mmCIF file of C-alpha atoms in Angstrom:
data_model
loop_
_atom_site.group_PDB
_atom_site.id
_atom_site.type_symbol
_atom_site.label_atom_id
_atom_site.label_comp_id
_atom_site.label_asym_id
_atom_site.label_seq_id
_atom_site.Cartn_x
_atom_site.Cartn_y
_atom_site.Cartn_z
ATOM 1 C CA MET A 13 0.000 0.000 0.000
ATOM 2 C CA GLY A 14 1.516 3.287 -1.033
ATOM 3 C CA ASP A 15 1.574 6.588 0.755
ATOM 4 C CA ALA A 16 -1.255 7.919 -1.366
ATOM 5 C CA ALA A 17 -3.488 5.005 -0.412
ATOM 6 C CA VAL A 18 -2.771 5.526 3.282
ATOM 7 C CA ALA A 19 -3.576 9.226 2.926
ATOM 8 C CA ILE A 20 -6.866 8.415 1.182
ATOM 9 C CA VAL A 21 -7.872 5.883 3.859
ATOM 10 C CA VAL A 22 -7.048 8.337 6.649
ATOM 11 C CA GLY A 23 -9.003 11.063 4.862
ATOM 12 C CA LEU A 24 -12.026 8.786 4.524
ATOM 13 C CA VAL A 25 -11.864 7.850 8.210
ATOM 14 C CA VAL A 26 -11.693 11.515 9.259
ATOM 15 C CA ALA A 27 -14.576 12.388 6.921
ATOM 16 C CA GLY A 28 -16.582 9.501 8.392
ATOM 17 C CA VAL A 29 -15.973 10.712 11.943
ATOM 18 C CA ILE A 30 -17.030 14.248 10.999
ATOM 19 C CA ALA A 31 -20.182 12.964 9.273
ATOM 20 C CA PHE A 32 -21.045 10.770 12.265
ATOM 21 C CA ARG A 33 -20.617 13.663 14.714
ATOM 22 C CA ARG A 34 -22.799 15.936 12.586
ATOM 23 C CA ALA A 35 -25.483 13.272 12.211
ATOM 24 C CA ARG A 36 -25.531 12.736 15.986
ATOM 25 C CA GLY A 37 -25.660 16.481 16.669
ATOM 26 C CA VAL A 38 -22.434 16.634 18.678
ATOM 27 C CA LEU A 39 -21.577 20.216 19.531
ATOM 28 C CA THR A 40 -18.147 21.756 19.273
ATOM 29 C CA PRO A 41 -16.454 22.734 22.555
ATOM 30 C CA GLU A 42 -17.204 26.416 21.928
ATOM 31 C CA ALA A 43 -20.893 25.715 21.337
ATOM 32 C CA ARG A 44 -21.036 23.551 24.464
ATOM 33 C CA ARG A 45 -19.570 26.354 26.576
ATOM 34 C CA VAL A 46 -22.177 28.796 25.279
ATOM 35 C CA ALA A 47 -25.002 26.309 25.873
ATOM 36 C CA ALA A 48 -23.851 25.387 29.395
ATOM 37 C CA ARG A 49 -24.404 28.553 31.346
ATOM 38 C CA PRO A 50 -23.714 28.197 35.055
ATOM 39 C CA GLY A 51 -26.860 28.158 37.130
ATOM 40 C CA LEU A 52 -27.626 28.362 40.813
ATOM 41 C CA ARG A 53 -27.562 24.599 41.293
ATOM 42 C CA THR A 54 -24.172 24.358 39.637
ATOM 43 C CA ARG A 55 -22.574 26.379 42.424
ATOM 44 C CA THR A 56 -24.219 24.259 45.097
ATOM 45 C CA ARG A 57 -23.144 21.077 43.340
ATOM 46 C CA GLN A 58 -19.612 22.407 42.962
ATOM 47 C CA ALA A 59 -19.466 23.252 46.679
ATOM 48 C CA ALA A 60 -20.710 19.783 47.586
ATOM 49 C CA THR A 61 -18.170 18.162 45.274
ATOM 50 C CA THR A 62 -15.380 20.252 46.769
ATOM 51 C CA GLY A 63 -16.457 19.312 50.282
ATOM 52 C CA LEU A 64 -16.566 15.629 49.449
ATOM 53 C CA THR A 65 -13.153 15.805 47.801
ATOM 54 C CA VAL A 66 -11.651 17.497 50.860
ATOM 55 C CA GLY A 67 -13.233 14.831 53.048
ATOM 56 C CA ARG A 68 -11.815 12.014 50.940
ATOM 57 C CA VAL A 69 -8.358 13.558 51.045
ATOM 58 C CA ALA A 70 -8.597 13.934 54.827
ATOM 59 C CA VAL A 71 -9.590 10.281 55.224
ATOM 60 C CA GLY A 72 -6.754 9.209 52.931
ATOM 61 C CA VAL A 73 -4.173 11.256 54.836
ATOM 62 C CA ALA A 74 -5.452 9.924 58.165
ATOM 63 C CA ALA A 75 -5.230 6.362 56.854
ATOM 64 C CA LEU A 76 -1.692 6.937 55.603
ATOM 65 C CA VAL A 77 -0.648 8.410 58.957
ATOM 66 C CA GLY A 78 -2.198 5.418 60.711
ATOM 67 C CA ILE A 79 -0.375 2.961 58.490
ATOM 68 C CA VAL A 80 2.954 4.695 59.068
ATOM 69 C CA TRP A 81 2.354 4.823 62.810
ATOM 70 C CA LEU A 82 1.396 1.147 62.932
ATOM 71 C CA ALA A 83 4.419 0.145 60.858
ATOM 72 C CA THR A 84 6.776 2.051 63.146
ATOM 73 C CA GLU A 85 5.162 0.470 66.208
ATOM 74 C CA LEU A 86 5.390 -3.054 64.802
ATOM 75 C CA PHE A 87 8.841 -2.964 63.272
ATOM 76 C CA THR A 88 10.852 -0.832 65.699
#
């Protein structure tokens, strides 16, 4: 298969992906940003997500500290 054939196949694949996205109505990133305007619930959800993330990190750090403490107690 020559270089021209590879270029044609790649071009057809890209054209197929573009046609599929247009048929499905997939928006471009710019259009998605315009369509997704932040609302009141978004801020509440973001605050809840941030709180849960901080909680998970705190539990992980506490577990790591406990493991280190236990290892030092057992092996020293």
